Amino acid sequence: MSTRKWILMDKLSSTHSQYLKASLYSYFNVQKPLGKFLPNGYHLLYFNPKHEETELSKDGYDSHQEPNDFQFKRRLWAGGKLDFIKPIEYNQESVCVESILASKKLGNNHIITTEREVISQGDISLIEKRTLAYTTDLYKRLEPQYSNKIPLYTHELKPTDTLLLRYSGLTFNSHKIHYNKTYAKQEGYPTTLVHGPLSITLLLEWVDSLFGGLIIKSFQYKNIAPLFANETLKLALSEDSHNKFSVWIENSQGELCVNGTIEVEEIQ
C-alpha cells in the first residue's frame, strides 16, 4: 500500500446501469425501469480503479490496497456498510474519496477496512465501508450457520456464469475466482464464486422490487460463506421493527451465507 487515500472520478453515465438492469431482469418478478437517480447498490458499478493488467495481482485483482509483506493465498470481501445520505443523479461529474480506516493482522489473516465517500453535486451522497480479508489459508468448508429468523418474504434465484461474467465486466473486476473455474479450484473452491458486491446488489434489487414508498437509509452486512455460480440461492427478509429489516442469503443446503440489516424511512 503506497498511499492511504485515493481520489476516483466518474461521470455516472446511465449506460452501465442499463446493462446491469438488463442482466438482472430475469432474476426478479418486478422490472422497474431506471429513473433519474442511481438505484441502491448501483454505485458499485462506478468509481472502480483503472489499473493496467501488469499492475494486477496474480489472482487478477487490484493490488494497491494489499497488505505489505504478507504473502496471502486468498482475498475475501468480508462485509461492510452503506449509508445512503442523498440520491445520486445520473450524468453528474462525481468524486469518490477512498481511505484506509484500519489494517491489522490476526493470525493467518490480514484485515483491511476502507471507507469511501461519494460526493455528487457538492454534497456527500453516500458513505461506504468495506472490509477485505487476506488469508494464507486455502478455502475449506467451515461449520455451517443457519438463520434463526422466520422470513416474511423469500425469493429463489440461480446466478449463472453469464451473470458473473457480465458483472465482472461492468465493475472492471478481473478477480479470477469469479470467471476462471480452474483458478477457483486452485484456491480450494469447487467452482467460481458470486462477487461480494453482486450479492449486495441482488439483495438491494430484490428489496426494491418488494416495497414501494420506502427509502433505504443504511445497509450493514457480513459475508459468512461463499456463494457459488449455478447454485440455487434463497433471498430472505424478516421485519425487525417498523423501520428495520433483516435480510440474508442461504445456499441450496439452507446454510447462511450473507447476513444483513436494512434500515429504512417512510416517504413523507
PDB file of C-alpha atoms in Angstrom:
ATOM      1  CA  MET A   1       0.000   0.000   0.000  1.00  0.00           C
ATOM      2  CA  SER A   2       1.888   3.017  -1.259  1.00  0.00           C
ATOM      3  CA  THR A   3      -0.697   5.536  -0.123  1.00  0.00           C
ATOM      4  CA  ARG A   4      -3.681   5.613   2.197  1.00  0.00           C
ATOM      5  CA  LYS A   5      -6.039   7.803   0.168  1.00  0.00           C
ATOM      6  CA  TRP A   6      -7.326   7.664  -3.403  1.00  0.00           C
ATOM      7  CA  ILE A   7      -9.451  10.041  -5.491  1.00  0.00           C
ATOM      8  CA  LEU A   8     -11.675   8.421  -8.139  1.00  0.00           C
ATOM      9  CA  MET A   9     -13.708  10.438 -10.653  1.00  0.00           C
ATOM     10  CA  ASP A  10     -16.756   9.275 -12.610  1.00  0.00           C
ATOM     11  CA  LYS A  11     -19.387  10.888 -14.842  1.00  0.00           C
ATOM     12  CA  LEU A  12     -22.051   8.342 -13.783  1.00  0.00           C
ATOM     13  CA  SER A  13     -23.380   7.522 -17.230  1.00  0.00           C
ATOM     14  CA  SER A  14     -26.615   5.548 -17.075  1.00  0.00           C
ATOM     15  CA  THR A  15     -25.310   3.108 -19.703  1.00  0.00           C
ATOM     16  CA  HIS A  16     -23.638   0.798 -17.169  1.00  0.00           C
ATOM     17  CA  SER A  17     -26.790   0.798 -15.062  1.00  0.00           C
ATOM     18  CA  GLN A  18     -28.914  -0.083 -18.074  1.00  0.00           C
ATOM     19  CA  TYR A  19     -26.648  -3.052 -18.758  1.00  0.00           C
ATOM     20  CA  LEU A  20     -26.958  -4.201 -15.143  1.00  0.00           C
ATOM     21  CA  LYS A  21     -30.756  -3.804 -15.250  1.00  0.00           C
ATOM     22  CA  ALA A  22     -30.850  -5.945 -18.373  1.00  0.00           C
ATOM     23  CA  SER A  23     -28.684  -8.548 -16.657  1.00  0.00           C
ATOM     24  CA  LEU A  24     -30.966  -8.715 -13.600  1.00  0.00           C
ATOM     25  CA  TYR A  25     -34.378  -8.565 -15.297  1.00  0.00           C
ATOM     26  CA  SER A  26     -34.795 -12.345 -15.500  1.00  0.00           C
ATOM     27  CA  TYR A  27     -33.997 -12.839 -11.801  1.00  0.00           C
ATOM     28  CA  PHE A  28     -36.853 -10.805 -10.300  1.00  0.00           C
ATOM     29  CA  ASN A  29     -40.594 -10.669 -10.724  1.00  0.00           C
ATOM     30  CA  VAL A  30     -40.808  -6.862 -10.938  1.00  0.00           C
ATOM     31  CA  GLN A  31     -38.937  -4.998 -13.654  1.00  0.00           C
ATOM     32  CA  LYS A  32     -38.509  -1.344 -12.756  1.00  0.00           C
ATOM     33  CA  PRO A  33     -37.018   0.975 -15.374  1.00  0.00           C
ATOM     34  CA  LEU A  34     -34.197   3.308 -14.465  1.00  0.00           C
ATOM     35  CA  GLY A  35     -35.166   6.701 -13.129  1.00  0.00           C
ATOM     36  CA  LYS A  36     -33.241   9.923 -12.594  1.00  0.00           C
ATOM     37  CA  PHE A  37     -31.134   8.558  -9.738  1.00  0.00           C
ATOM     38  CA  LEU A  38     -28.909   5.515  -9.214  1.00  0.00           C
ATOM     39  CA  PRO A  39     -30.789   2.574  -7.664  1.00  0.00           C
ATOM     40  CA  ASN A  40     -29.385   1.361  -4.357  1.00  0.00           C
ATOM     41  CA  GLY A  41     -26.219  -0.682  -4.898  1.00  0.00           C
ATOM     42  CA  TYR A  42     -25.620   0.544  -8.433  1.00  0.00           C
ATOM     43  CA  HIS A  43     -22.851   2.870  -7.249  1.00  0.00           C
ATOM     44  CA  LEU A  44     -20.697  -0.288  -7.176  1.00  0.00           C
ATOM     45  CA  LEU A  45     -20.537  -0.079 -10.981  1.00  0.00           C
ATOM     46  CA  TYR A  46     -18.694   3.221 -10.731  1.00  0.00           C
ATOM     47  CA  PHE A  47     -15.516   4.625  -9.164  1.00  0.00           C
ATOM     48  CA  ASN A  48     -13.553   1.441  -9.816  1.00  0.00           C
ATOM     49  CA  PRO A  49      -9.753   1.695 -10.229  1.00  0.00           C
ATOM     50  CA  LYS A  50      -8.486   1.630 -13.807  1.00  0.00           C
ATOM     51  CA  HIS A  51      -5.277  -0.324 -13.396  1.00  0.00           C
ATOM     52  CA  GLU A  52      -3.238  -1.753 -16.230  1.00  0.00           C
ATOM     53  CA  GLU A  53      -3.055  -5.527 -16.439  1.00  0.00           C
ATOM     54  CA  THR A  54       0.590  -5.519 -15.333  1.00  0.00           C
ATOM     55  CA  GLU A  55      -0.432  -3.767 -12.107  1.00  0.00           C
ATOM     56  CA  LEU A  56      -2.800  -6.525 -11.011  1.00  0.00           C
ATOM     57  CA  SER A  57      -2.014  -9.294  -8.537  1.00  0.00           C
ATOM     58  CA  LYS A  58      -1.682 -12.898  -9.646  1.00  0.00           C
ATOM     59  CA  ASP A  59      -5.327 -13.519  -8.688  1.00  0.00           C
ATOM     60  CA  GLY A  60      -6.375 -10.789 -11.132  1.00  0.00           C
ATOM     61  CA  TYR A  61      -7.482  -8.269  -8.518  1.00  0.00           C
ATOM     62  CA  ASP A  62      -6.236  -4.732  -7.849  1.00  0.00           C
ATOM     63  CA  SER A  63      -3.039  -4.701  -5.810  1.00  0.00           C
ATOM     64  CA  HIS A  64      -2.903  -1.129  -4.476  1.00  0.00           C
ATOM     65  CA  GLN A  65      -4.545  -1.904  -1.126  1.00  0.00           C
ATOM     66  CA  GLU A  66      -2.868  -5.204  -0.374  1.00  0.00           C
ATOM     67  CA  PRO A  67      -1.087  -5.504   2.987  1.00  0.00           C
ATOM     68  CA  ASN A  68       2.660  -5.078   2.784  1.00  0.00           C
ATOM     69  CA  ASP A  69       4.917  -8.072   3.428  1.00  0.00           C
ATOM     70  CA  PHE A  70       2.022 -10.526   3.719  1.00  0.00           C
ATOM     71  CA  GLN A  71       2.034 -13.497   1.349  1.00  0.00           C
ATOM     72  CA  PHE A  72      -1.677 -14.256   1.180  1.00  0.00           C
ATOM     73  CA  LYS A  73      -3.290 -17.062  -0.849  1.00  0.00           C
ATOM     74  CA  ARG A  74      -6.860 -15.743  -0.932  1.00  0.00           C
ATOM     75  CA  ARG A  75      -8.680 -12.461  -0.521  1.00  0.00           C
ATOM     76  CA  LEU A  76     -12.312 -12.199   0.540  1.00  0.00           C
ATOM     77  CA  TRP A  77     -14.913  -9.433   0.629  1.00  0.00           C
ATOM     78  CA  ALA A  78     -15.844  -9.951   4.288  1.00  0.00           C
ATOM     79  CA  GLY A  79     -18.528  -7.320   4.844  1.00  0.00           C
ATOM     80  CA  GLY A  80     -19.338  -3.646   5.013  1.00  0.00           C
ATOM     81  CA  LYS A  81     -21.906  -0.921   5.476  1.00  0.00           C
ATOM     82  CA  LEU A  82     -23.676   1.509   3.138  1.00  0.00           C
ATOM     83  CA  ASP A  83     -25.105   4.808   4.390  1.00  0.00           C
ATOM     84  CA  PHE A  84     -27.379   6.349   1.762  1.00  0.00           C
ATOM     85  CA  ILE A  85     -27.428  10.069   2.521  1.00  0.00           C
ATOM     86  CA  LYS A  86     -28.691  11.711  -0.655  1.00  0.00           C
ATOM     87  CA  PRO A  87     -29.864  10.344  -4.037  1.00  0.00           C
ATOM     88  CA  ILE A  88     -27.105  10.276  -6.659  1.00  0.00           C
ATOM     89  CA  GLU A  89     -28.163  11.718 -10.007  1.00  0.00           C
ATOM     90  CA  TYR A  90     -27.004  10.287 -13.312  1.00  0.00           C
ATOM     91  CA  ASN A  91     -24.713  12.151 -15.705  1.00  0.00           C
ATOM     92  CA  GLN A  92     -23.132  14.267 -12.982  1.00  0.00           C
ATOM     93  CA  GLU A  93     -19.368  14.545 -12.541  1.00  0.00           C
ATOM     94  CA  SER A  94     -18.868  12.906  -9.159  1.00  0.00           C
ATOM     95  CA  VAL A  95     -15.946  12.112  -6.873  1.00  0.00           C
ATOM     96  CA  CYS A  96     -15.188   9.157  -4.632  1.00  0.00           C
ATOM     97  CA  VAL A  97     -12.627   9.683  -1.872  1.00  0.00           C
ATOM     98  CA  GLU A  98     -11.341   6.370  -0.542  1.00  0.00           C
ATOM     99  CA  SER A  99      -9.137   5.911   2.501  1.00  0.00           C
ATOM    100  CA  ILE A 100      -7.932   3.053   4.680  1.00  0.00           C
ATOM    101  CA  LEU A 101      -9.506   3.145   8.131  1.00  0.00           C
ATOM    102  CA  ALA A 102      -7.802   0.111   9.658  1.00  0.00           C
ATOM    103  CA  SER A 103      -5.215  -2.522   8.831  1.00  0.00           C
ATOM    104  CA  LYS A 104      -4.458  -5.332  11.257  1.00  0.00           C
ATOM    105  CA  LYS A 105      -3.027  -8.846  11.255  1.00  0.00           C
ATOM    106  CA  LEU A 106      -4.962 -11.579  13.055  1.00  0.00           C
ATOM    107  CA  GLY A 107      -3.225 -14.955  12.965  1.00  0.00           C
ATOM    108  CA  ASN A 108      -3.241 -16.181   9.359  1.00  0.00           C
ATOM    109  CA  ASN A 109      -5.413 -13.265   8.266  1.00  0.00           C
ATOM    110  CA  HIS A 110      -4.835  -9.611   7.499  1.00  0.00           C
ATOM    111  CA  ILE A 111      -7.950  -7.451   7.706  1.00  0.00           C
ATOM    112  CA  ILE A 112      -8.206  -4.131   5.858  1.00  0.00           C
ATOM    113  CA  THR A 113     -11.167  -1.771   6.228  1.00  0.00           C
ATOM    114  CA  THR A 114     -11.656   1.103   3.812  1.00  0.00           C
ATOM    115  CA  GLU A 115     -14.105   3.981   3.682  1.00  0.00           C
ATOM    116  CA  ARG A 116     -15.500   5.583   0.547  1.00  0.00           C
ATOM    117  CA  GLU A 117     -17.232   8.949   0.426  1.00  0.00           C
ATOM    118  CA  VAL A 118     -19.146   9.593  -2.786  1.00  0.00           C
ATOM    119  CA  ILE A 119     -19.548  13.322  -3.440  1.00  0.00           C
ATOM    120  CA  SER A 120     -22.055  14.388  -6.080  1.00  0.00           C
ATOM    121  CA  GLN A 121     -23.171  17.935  -6.892  1.00  0.00           C
ATOM    122  CA  GLY A 122     -21.084  19.228  -3.995  1.00  0.00           C
ATOM    123  CA  ASP A 123     -22.606  17.025  -1.298  1.00  0.00           C
ATOM    124  CA  ILE A 124     -21.624  13.742   0.331  1.00  0.00           C
ATOM    125  CA  SER A 125     -24.275  11.412  -1.044  1.00  0.00           C
ATOM    126  CA  LEU A 126     -23.086   8.016   0.150  1.00  0.00           C
ATOM    127  CA  ILE A 127     -20.610   6.643   2.685  1.00  0.00           C
ATOM    128  CA  GLU A 128     -19.450   3.061   2.252  1.00  0.00           C
ATOM    129  CA  LYS A 129     -17.247   0.919   4.476  1.00  0.00           C
ATOM    130  CA  ARG A 130     -15.683  -2.240   3.067  1.00  0.00           C
ATOM    131  CA  THR A 131     -13.785  -4.949   4.909  1.00  0.00           C
ATOM    132  CA  LEU A 132     -11.495  -7.267   2.951  1.00  0.00           C
ATOM    133  CA  ALA A 133      -9.732 -10.249   4.489  1.00  0.00           C
ATOM    134  CA  TYR A 134      -6.440 -11.574   3.154  1.00  0.00           C
ATOM    135  CA  THR A 135      -5.581 -15.087   4.307  1.00  0.00           C
ATOM    136  CA  THR A 136      -2.751 -17.577   3.933  1.00  0.00           C
ATOM    137  CA  ASP A 137      -5.208 -20.486   4.075  1.00  0.00           C
ATOM    138  CA  LEU A 138      -6.845 -22.132   1.106  1.00  0.00           C
ATOM    139  CA  TYR A 139     -10.627 -22.452   1.254  1.00  0.00           C
ATOM    140  CA  LYS A 140     -12.091 -25.205   3.367  1.00  0.00           C
ATOM    141  CA  ARG A 141     -15.701 -25.710   4.274  1.00  0.00           C
ATOM    142  CA  LEU A 142     -16.458 -24.469   7.803  1.00  0.00           C
ATOM    143  CA  GLU A 143     -19.184 -25.462  10.241  1.00  0.00           C
ATOM    144  CA  PRO A 144     -22.363 -24.098   8.646  1.00  0.00           C
ATOM    145  CA  GLN A 145     -24.500 -21.387  10.226  1.00  0.00           C
ATOM    146  CA  TYR A 146     -28.267 -21.066   9.928  1.00  0.00           C
ATOM    147  CA  SER A 147     -30.649 -18.156  10.337  1.00  0.00           C
ATOM    148  CA  ASN A 148     -32.956 -18.330  13.353  1.00  0.00           C
ATOM    149  CA  LYS A 149     -35.379 -15.791  11.892  1.00  0.00           C
ATOM    150  CA  ILE A 150     -38.726 -16.546  10.262  1.00  0.00           C
ATOM    151  CA  PRO A 151     -38.805 -14.882   6.825  1.00  0.00           C
ATOM    152  CA  LEU A 152     -41.661 -12.645   5.785  1.00  0.00           C
ATOM    153  CA  TYR A 153     -40.637 -12.912   2.130  1.00  0.00           C
ATOM    154  CA  THR A 154     -38.309 -15.226   0.210  1.00  0.00           C
ATOM    155  CA  HIS A 155     -37.111 -15.385  -3.370  1.00  0.00           C
ATOM    156  CA  GLU A 156     -35.040 -18.042  -5.117  1.00  0.00           C
ATOM    157  CA  LEU A 157     -32.615 -17.451  -7.964  1.00  0.00           C
ATOM    158  CA  LYS A 158     -29.619 -19.120  -9.596  1.00  0.00           C
ATOM    159  CA  PRO A 159     -26.730 -16.806 -10.593  1.00  0.00           C
ATOM    160  CA  THR A 160     -25.293 -18.095 -13.842  1.00  0.00           C
ATOM    161  CA  ASP A 161     -21.818 -17.931 -15.324  1.00  0.00           C
ATOM    162  CA  THR A 162     -23.186 -15.318 -17.714  1.00  0.00           C
ATOM    163  CA  LEU A 163     -24.336 -13.053 -14.893  1.00  0.00           C
ATOM    164  CA  LEU A 164     -20.975 -13.332 -13.132  1.00  0.00           C
ATOM    165  CA  LEU A 165     -19.082 -12.581 -16.348  1.00  0.00           C
ATOM    166  CA  ARG A 166     -21.270  -9.567 -17.076  1.00  0.00           C
ATOM    167  CA  TYR A 167     -20.870  -8.208 -13.543  1.00  0.00           C
ATOM    168  CA  SER A 168     -17.088  -8.639 -13.692  1.00  0.00           C
ATOM    169  CA  GLY A 169     -17.020  -6.606 -16.903  1.00  0.00           C
ATOM    170  CA  LEU A 170     -19.368  -3.890 -15.662  1.00  0.00           C
ATOM    171  CA  THR A 171     -17.312  -3.366 -12.492  1.00  0.00           C
ATOM    172  CA  PHE A 172     -13.906  -3.743 -14.219  1.00  0.00           C
ATOM    173  CA  ASN A 173     -13.216  -6.578 -11.777  1.00  0.00           C
ATOM    174  CA  SER A 174     -10.823  -9.207 -13.087  1.00  0.00           C
ATOM    175  CA  HIS A 175     -10.615 -11.285  -9.891  1.00  0.00           C
ATOM    176  CA  LYS A 176     -10.206 -14.770 -11.348  1.00  0.00           C
ATOM    177  CA  ILE A 177     -12.341 -16.613  -8.787  1.00  0.00           C
ATOM    178  CA  HIS A 178     -15.446 -15.140 -10.456  1.00  0.00           C
ATOM    179  CA  TYR A 179     -14.873 -16.429 -14.005  1.00  0.00           C
ATOM    180  CA  ASN A 180     -11.964 -18.896 -14.085  1.00  0.00           C
ATOM    181  CA  LYS A 181     -13.028 -22.281 -12.676  1.00  0.00           C
ATOM    182  CA  THR A 182      -9.525 -23.701 -12.882  1.00  0.00           C
ATOM    183  CA  TYR A 183      -8.123 -20.848 -10.819  1.00  0.00           C
ATOM    184  CA  ALA A 184     -11.014 -21.004  -8.319  1.00  0.00           C
ATOM    185  CA  LYS A 185     -10.180 -24.665  -7.691  1.00  0.00           C
ATOM    186  CA  GLN A 186      -6.544 -23.705  -7.055  1.00  0.00           C
ATOM    187  CA  GLU A 187      -7.799 -21.629  -4.116  1.00  0.00           C
ATOM    188  CA  GLY A 188      -9.780 -24.629  -2.850  1.00  0.00           C
ATOM    189  CA  TYR A 189     -13.240 -23.704  -4.145  1.00  0.00           C
ATOM    190  CA  PRO A 190     -15.398 -26.239  -6.041  1.00  0.00           C
ATOM    191  CA  THR A 191     -16.248 -23.675  -8.738  1.00  0.00           C
ATOM    192  CA  THR A 192     -16.488 -19.927  -9.373  1.00  0.00           C
ATOM    193  CA  LEU A 193     -17.882 -17.546  -6.751  1.00  0.00           C
ATOM    194  CA  VAL A 194     -20.576 -14.887  -6.813  1.00  0.00           C
ATOM    195  CA  HIS A 195     -18.993 -11.472  -6.215  1.00  0.00           C
ATOM    196  CA  GLY A 196     -19.408  -9.940  -2.764  1.00  0.00           C
ATOM    197  CA  PRO A 197     -20.782  -6.697  -4.246  1.00  0.00           C
ATOM    198  CA  LEU A 198     -23.092  -8.663  -6.564  1.00  0.00           C
ATOM    199  CA  SER A 199     -24.682 -10.416  -3.593  1.00  0.00           C
ATOM    200  CA  ILE A 200     -25.281  -6.972  -2.048  1.00  0.00           C
ATOM    201  CA  THR A 201     -26.815  -5.743  -5.298  1.00  0.00           C
ATOM    202  CA  LEU A 202     -29.089  -8.779  -5.546  1.00  0.00           C
ATOM    203  CA  LEU A 203     -30.456  -8.174  -2.057  1.00  0.00           C
ATOM    204  CA  LEU A 204     -30.998  -4.460  -2.626  1.00  0.00           C
ATOM    205  CA  GLU A 205     -32.596  -5.035  -6.028  1.00  0.00           C
ATOM    206  CA  TRP A 206     -34.956  -7.595  -4.523  1.00  0.00           C
ATOM    207  CA  VAL A 207     -35.961  -5.354  -1.615  1.00  0.00           C
ATOM    208  CA  ASP A 208     -36.623  -2.541  -4.073  1.00  0.00           C
ATOM    209  CA  SER A 209     -38.887  -4.870  -6.077  1.00  0.00           C
ATOM    210  CA  LEU A 210     -40.826  -5.810  -2.927  1.00  0.00           C
ATOM    211  CA  PHE A 211     -41.602  -2.401  -1.492  1.00  0.00           C
ATOM    212  CA  GLY A 212     -42.726   0.957  -2.798  1.00  0.00           C
ATOM    213  CA  GLY A 213     -42.747   4.131  -0.731  1.00  0.00           C
ATOM    214  CA  LEU A 214     -39.663   3.284   1.294  1.00  0.00           C
ATOM    215  CA  ILE A 215     -36.219   4.865   1.277  1.00  0.00           C
ATOM    216  CA  ILE A 216     -33.248   2.795   2.423  1.00  0.00           C
ATOM    217  CA  LYS A 217     -31.093   4.740   4.873  1.00  0.00           C
ATOM    218  CA  SER A 218     -28.436   2.120   5.552  1.00  0.00           C
ATOM    219  CA  PHE A 219     -27.442  -1.461   4.842  1.00  0.00           C
ATOM    220  CA  GLN A 220     -24.951  -3.318   7.019  1.00  0.00           C
ATOM    221  CA  TYR A 221     -23.925  -6.832   6.015  1.00  0.00           C
ATOM    222  CA  LYS A 222     -21.488  -9.678   6.584  1.00  0.00           C
ATOM    223  CA  ASN A 223     -20.388 -12.333   4.103  1.00  0.00           C
ATOM    224  CA  ILE A 224     -20.266 -15.546   6.114  1.00  0.00           C
ATOM    225  CA  ALA A 225     -19.731 -18.227   3.476  1.00  0.00           C
ATOM    226  CA  PRO A 226     -19.155 -18.207  -0.293  1.00  0.00           C
ATOM    227  CA  LEU A 227     -21.969 -18.245  -2.842  1.00  0.00           C
ATOM    228  CA  PHE A 228     -21.216 -20.385  -5.875  1.00  0.00           C
ATOM    229  CA  ALA A 229     -22.226 -19.942  -9.512  1.00  0.00           C
ATOM    230  CA  ASN A 230     -25.136 -22.025 -10.854  1.00  0.00           C
ATOM    231  CA  GLU A 231     -26.362 -22.838  -7.342  1.00  0.00           C
ATOM    232  CA  THR A 232     -29.927 -22.075  -6.281  1.00  0.00           C
ATOM    233  CA  LEU A 233     -29.877 -19.355  -3.633  1.00  0.00           C
ATOM    234  CA  LYS A 234     -32.664 -18.159  -1.373  1.00  0.00           C
ATOM    235  CA  LEU A 235     -33.001 -14.464  -0.545  1.00  0.00           C
ATOM    236  CA  ALA A 236     -34.987 -13.845   2.637  1.00  0.00           C
ATOM    237  CA  LEU A 237     -36.350 -10.891   4.603  1.00  0.00           C
ATOM    238  CA  SER A 238     -37.902 -10.529   8.037  1.00  0.00           C
ATOM    239  CA  GLU A 239     -39.235  -7.394   9.736  1.00  0.00           C
ATOM    240  CA  ASP A 240     -37.467  -6.480  12.985  1.00  0.00           C
ATOM    241  CA  SER A 241     -39.325  -3.200  13.556  1.00  0.00           C
ATOM    242  CA  HIS A 242     -41.306  -0.620  11.590  1.00  0.00           C
ATOM    243  CA  ASN A 243     -38.110   0.711  10.005  1.00  0.00           C
ATOM    244  CA  LYS A 244     -35.632  -2.161  10.222  1.00  0.00           C
ATOM    245  CA  PHE A 245     -35.416  -5.419   8.268  1.00  0.00           C
ATOM    246  CA  SER A 246     -33.121  -8.408   8.464  1.00  0.00           C
ATOM    247  CA  VAL A 247     -32.073  -9.772   5.076  1.00  0.00           C
ATOM    248  CA  TRP A 248     -29.985 -12.799   4.280  1.00  0.00           C
ATOM    249  CA  ILE A 249     -28.978 -15.264   1.580  1.00  0.00           C
ATOM    250  CA  GLU A 250     -28.962 -19.039   2.006  1.00  0.00           C
ATOM    251  CA  ASN A 251     -27.286 -21.573  -0.258  1.00  0.00           C
ATOM    252  CA  SER A 252     -29.026 -24.649  -1.670  1.00  0.00           C
ATOM    253  CA  GLN A 253     -28.464 -26.502   1.637  1.00  0.00           C
ATOM    254  CA  GLY A 254     -30.187 -23.735   3.622  1.00  0.00           C
ATOM    255  CA  GLU A 255     -26.909 -22.545   5.124  1.00  0.00           C
ATOM    256  CA  LEU A 256     -26.454 -18.866   5.939  1.00  0.00           C
ATOM    257  CA  CYS A 257     -24.016 -17.169   3.537  1.00  0.00           C
ATOM    258  CA  VAL A 258     -24.833 -13.432   3.704  1.00  0.00           C
ATOM    259  CA  ASN A 259     -26.468 -11.713   6.666  1.00  0.00           C
ATOM    260  CA  GLY A 260     -27.500  -8.053   6.839  1.00  0.00           C
ATOM    261  CA  THR A 261     -29.696  -5.356   8.310  1.00  0.00           C
ATOM    262  CA  ILE A 262     -31.517  -2.695   6.304  1.00  0.00           C
ATOM    263  CA  GLU A 263     -32.802   0.484   7.923  1.00  0.00           C
ATOM    264  CA  VAL A 264     -35.491   2.405   6.035  1.00  0.00           C
ATOM    265  CA  GLU A 265     -37.558   5.535   6.385  1.00  0.00           C
ATOM    266  CA  GLU A 266     -41.040   6.138   5.079  1.00  0.00           C
ATOM    267  CA  ILE A 267     -41.584   8.663   2.306  1.00  0.00           C
ATOM    268  CA  GLN A 268     -43.360  11.689   3.741  1.00  0.00           C
TER     269      GLN A 268
END
